[in-house]
Short mmCIF file of C-alpha atoms in Angstrom, two decimals:
data_model
loop_
_atom_site.label_atom_id
_atom_site.label_comp_id
_atom_site.label_asym_id
_atom_site.label_seq_id
_atom_site.Cartn_x
_atom_site.Cartn_y
_atom_site.Cartn_z
CA MET J 526 -71.12 11.11 66.80
CA ALA J 527 -69.09 8.18 66.68
CA ASP J 528 -69.02 6.01 69.53
CA THR J 529 -64.69 6.80 69.99
CA THR J 530 -64.15 5.58 73.74
CA GLY J 531 -60.43 4.28 73.97
CA THR J 532 -56.09 4.25 73.58
CA ALA J 533 -55.52 5.49 69.45
CA GLY J 534 -53.35 1.96 68.20
CA PRO J 535 -54.04 0.11 64.77
CA SER J 536 -55.17 -2.07 63.53
CA ASP J 537 -53.79 -4.98 62.47
CA LEU J 538 -54.64 -5.19 58.61
CA ASN J 539 -53.61 -3.41 55.56
CA ASP J 540 -55.17 0.47 54.66
CA GLN J 541 -56.71 -1.93 51.63
CA GLU J 542 -58.07 -4.52 54.39
CA LEU J 543 -59.05 -2.30 56.79
CA LEU J 544 -61.52 -0.79 53.60
CA ALA J 545 -62.79 -4.06 52.79
CA ARG J 546 -63.60 -4.38 55.95
CA HIS J 547 -65.43 -1.00 56.87
CA ALA J 548 -67.47 -1.31 53.27
CA ALA J 549 -68.48 -5.01 54.16
CA ALA J 550 -69.35 -3.46 57.86
CA LEU J 551 -71.92 -0.82 56.43
CA ASP J 552 -73.18 -3.38 53.37
CA LEU J 553 -74.06 -5.39 56.28
CA PHE J 554 -76.14 -2.77 58.56
CA GLY J 555 -77.34 -1.80 55.58
CA ASP J 556 -78.94 -5.00 53.93
CA ARG J 557 -80.82 -5.40 57.73
CA VAL J 558 -82.79 -1.28 56.66
CA HIS J 559 -83.23 -2.27 53.46
CA ALA J 560 -85.13 -4.83 55.32
CA ILE J 561 -86.83 -3.28 58.17
CA GLY J 562 -90.40 -4.22 57.04
CA ALA J 563 -93.46 -1.28 57.41
CA ASP J 564 -94.68 -1.57 60.72
CA GLN J 565 -91.54 -2.30 62.52
CA TRP J 566 -89.82 1.05 62.49
CA ASP J 567 -91.47 2.00 66.23
CA ALA J 568 -90.85 -1.72 66.87
CA PRO J 569 -87.52 -1.95 70.29
CA THR J 570 -84.28 -2.85 69.96
CA PRO J 571 -81.75 -4.34 72.15
CA CYS J 572 -79.82 -0.75 72.69
CA THR J 573 -82.08 -0.07 76.05
CA ASP J 574 -84.87 3.39 75.25
CA TRP J 575 -84.11 2.53 70.76
CA SER J 576 -86.94 1.66 68.67
CA VAL J 577 -85.58 0.69 65.14
CA ARG J 578 -85.86 3.39 64.48
CA ASP J 579 -83.50 5.64 67.11
CA LEU J 580 -81.09 2.42 66.00
CA VAL J 581 -80.97 3.10 62.54
CA GLY J 582 -80.83 6.66 63.47
CA HIS J 583 -78.22 6.23 65.87
CA LEU J 584 -75.88 4.90 62.80
CA THR J 585 -77.12 7.41 59.85
CA THR J 586 -75.26 10.16 62.37
CA GLU J 587 -72.40 7.89 62.88
CA GLN J 588 -71.56 7.60 59.52
CA LEU J 589 -72.99 11.22 58.45
CA TRP J 590 -69.66 12.65 60.91
CA VAL J 591 -67.37 11.24 59.02
CA PRO J 592 -66.64 13.06 55.91
CA SER J 593 -66.62 16.10 58.37
CA LEU J 594 -64.13 14.52 60.50
CA VAL J 595 -62.05 12.35 57.62
CA ARG J 596 -62.01 14.04 55.18
CA ASP J 597 -62.18 17.62 56.20
CA GLY J 598 -60.36 17.41 59.66
CA ALA J 599 -62.94 18.98 60.67
CA THR J 600 -63.33 19.57 65.10
CA ILE J 601 -66.57 18.55 66.93
CA GLU J 602 -66.58 21.29 68.47
CA SER J 603 -66.14 23.19 64.59
CA VAL J 604 -69.07 20.99 63.41
CA GLY J 605 -71.45 21.59 66.38
CA ASP J 606 -74.85 20.32 66.19
CA ALA J 607 -75.06 20.45 62.31
CA PHE J 608 -76.33 16.19 62.58
CA ASP J 609 -78.23 16.20 66.57
CA GLY J 610 -81.62 15.73 65.73
CA ASP J 611 -83.47 13.18 63.62
CA VAL J 612 -81.20 12.64 60.20
CA LEU J 613 -83.65 10.13 58.29
CA GLY J 614 -86.77 12.47 58.23
CA PRO J 615 -89.53 11.08 55.62
CA ASP J 616 -87.56 8.43 53.93
CA PRO J 617 -85.16 6.33 56.77
CA VAL J 618 -83.87 4.29 53.96
CA ALA J 619 -82.91 6.73 52.06
CA SER J 620 -81.42 8.47 54.27
CA TRP J 621 -79.40 6.01 56.11
CA ASP J 622 -78.28 4.93 51.94
CA THR J 623 -77.22 8.11 51.71
CA ALA J 624 -75.09 8.71 54.40
CA ALA J 625 -73.25 5.20 53.91
CA ALA J 626 -71.97 5.96 49.94
CA ALA J 627 -70.90 9.61 51.78
CA SER J 628 -68.80 7.02 54.74
CA ARG J 629 -67.55 5.51 52.21
CA GLU J 630 -66.50 7.59 49.86
CA ALA J 631 -64.27 9.54 52.81
CA PHE J 632 -62.46 7.11 53.93
CA GLY J 633 -61.36 5.54 50.70
CA GLU J 634 -60.16 8.64 49.68
CA PRO J 635 -56.50 8.04 48.92
CA GLY J 636 -54.63 8.29 51.42
CA ALA J 637 -57.21 8.67 53.97
CA ILE J 638 -57.22 6.54 56.37
CA TYR J 639 -52.82 7.63 57.34
CA ARG J 640 -54.99 11.00 58.17
CA THR J 641 -55.41 12.19 62.12
CA VAL J 642 -59.05 12.86 63.25
CA HIS J 643 -59.67 15.45 66.03
CA LEU J 644 -62.33 12.76 68.41
CA SER J 645 -64.29 13.60 71.47
CA PHE J 646 -61.46 11.92 74.02
CA GLY J 647 -58.52 13.40 71.52
CA ASP J 648 -56.32 13.62 67.92
CA THR J 649 -56.44 10.04 66.78
CA ALA J 650 -55.64 7.77 63.80
CA ALA J 651 -58.20 6.68 61.15
CA ASP J 652 -57.29 4.05 60.97
CA PHE J 653 -58.69 3.21 64.92
CA TYR J 654 -61.41 5.64 63.90
CA CYS J 655 -61.92 3.21 61.30
CA GLY J 656 -61.68 -0.25 63.51
CA GLN J 657 -63.93 1.95 65.69
CA MET J 658 -66.76 2.24 63.31
CA ILE J 659 -66.70 -1.23 61.86
CA THR J 660 -66.79 -2.68 65.33
CA ASP J 661 -70.23 -0.26 65.54
CA LEU J 662 -72.00 -1.51 62.35
CA VAL J 663 -71.41 -5.34 63.38
CA VAL J 664 -72.88 -5.00 66.43
CA HIS J 665 -75.73 -2.68 66.47
CA ALA J 666 -76.09 -5.40 63.00
CA TRP J 667 -77.27 -7.83 66.15
CA ASP J 668 -79.38 -5.57 67.24
CA LEU J 669 -81.53 -4.81 64.43
CA SER J 670 -80.91 -7.92 62.80
CA ARG J 671 -82.99 -9.16 66.49
CA ALA J 672 -85.67 -6.50 66.38
CA ILE J 673 -87.33 -7.33 62.67
CA GLY J 674 -86.90 -11.10 63.23
CA ALA J 675 -83.58 -10.72 59.74
CA ASP J 676 -81.10 -13.14 60.52
CA GLU J 677 -79.07 -12.63 63.66
CA GLU J 678 -75.81 -14.31 62.21
CA LEU J 679 -73.19 -11.99 61.44
CA PRO J 680 -69.97 -12.72 59.18
CA GLU J 681 -67.98 -14.08 60.74
CA ASP J 682 -64.83 -12.16 59.40
CA LEU J 683 -66.01 -9.06 60.32
CA VAL J 684 -67.16 -10.51 64.23
CA ALA J 685 -63.58 -11.65 64.73
CA PHE J 686 -61.70 -8.84 63.51
CA SER J 687 -64.83 -6.77 65.48
CA LEU J 688 -64.04 -8.96 68.54
CA HIS J 689 -59.59 -8.20 68.81
CA GLU J 690 -60.64 -4.37 67.91
CA THR J 691 -63.05 -4.17 71.47
CA LYS J 692 -61.03 -6.22 73.94
CA PRO J 693 -58.21 -3.65 74.68
CA TYR J 694 -60.94 -1.09 75.49
CA ALA J 695 -64.21 -3.17 75.93
CA ALA J 696 -64.17 -2.16 79.83
CA ASP J 697 -64.28 1.89 78.35
CA LEU J 698 -66.87 1.40 76.39
CA ALA J 699 -69.23 0.27 79.56
CA LYS J 700 -67.91 2.72 81.23
CA SER J 701 -69.00 5.41 79.04
CA GLY J 702 -72.57 4.39 78.59
CA LEU J 703 -72.51 4.27 74.87
CA PHE J 704 -72.65 -0.07 75.77
CA ALA J 705 -74.02 -1.99 78.57
CA PRO J 706 -71.93 -4.24 81.26
CA ALA J 707 -70.39 -7.01 79.59
CA VAL J 708 -72.36 -10.69 80.48
CA GLU J 709 -70.89 -13.72 81.10
CA PRO J 710 -69.95 -16.02 77.94
CA PRO J 711 -71.61 -19.77 78.23
CA GLN J 712 -68.41 -21.61 78.28
CA ASP J 713 -68.97 -23.65 74.66
CA ALA J 714 -69.82 -19.69 73.14
CA ASP J 715 -68.51 -18.98 69.40
CA THR J 716 -66.58 -15.64 68.60
CA GLN J 717 -69.88 -14.00 67.25
CA THR J 718 -71.52 -14.97 71.35
CA GLU J 719 -67.79 -13.85 72.94
CA LEU J 720 -68.20 -10.06 70.93
CA LEU J 721 -72.17 -9.39 71.77
CA SER J 722 -71.48 -10.74 75.11
CA LEU J 723 -68.66 -8.51 75.88
CA LEU J 724 -70.61 -5.86 74.60
CA GLY J 725 -73.67 -5.91 76.48
CA ARG J 726 -75.55 -8.60 74.69
CA GLU J 727 -78.13 -10.92 76.31
CA VAL J 728 -78.16 -13.54 73.08
#
């Protein structure tokens, strides 16, 4: 399920700005999914032990969880193993598109961003969950870009948002095993390099 480790807290953005960032992050990752060549699904990625298909499957699963958690108020236990295994099927691009649309719709429902979601580490504000989902999409968009040879430059507003969101709990992410330990960025690192280094990427 979602990469959700840390102490819950609201984003600094208002709800419409946060939803706009989420939509943009979905579009960013989705653009890279649509750019995957037919012969690239088994290619390696910067994520250890993950192929391109594994990476897209992970992000697709992340989006599949959103309606259950945000719209339905489900718990991890009540959802169970519904999203385990291969969620991509014979048409992985279509599977991503369907999951992304459902995630966008669930977060965009009136009042959804103010709800409480039941995550693996406890009850959490939906806006915090949304912020973590944005960061996950942004960082993995870079992973996917590198894997398939697409443009690795990420939108500055999404990068700055993700860095701001991640800094308070970056150490917890490394301990969880969801991300590699941080690497030291160059002294003149730009915001994107700082974010990727914080999450264990060798740029």
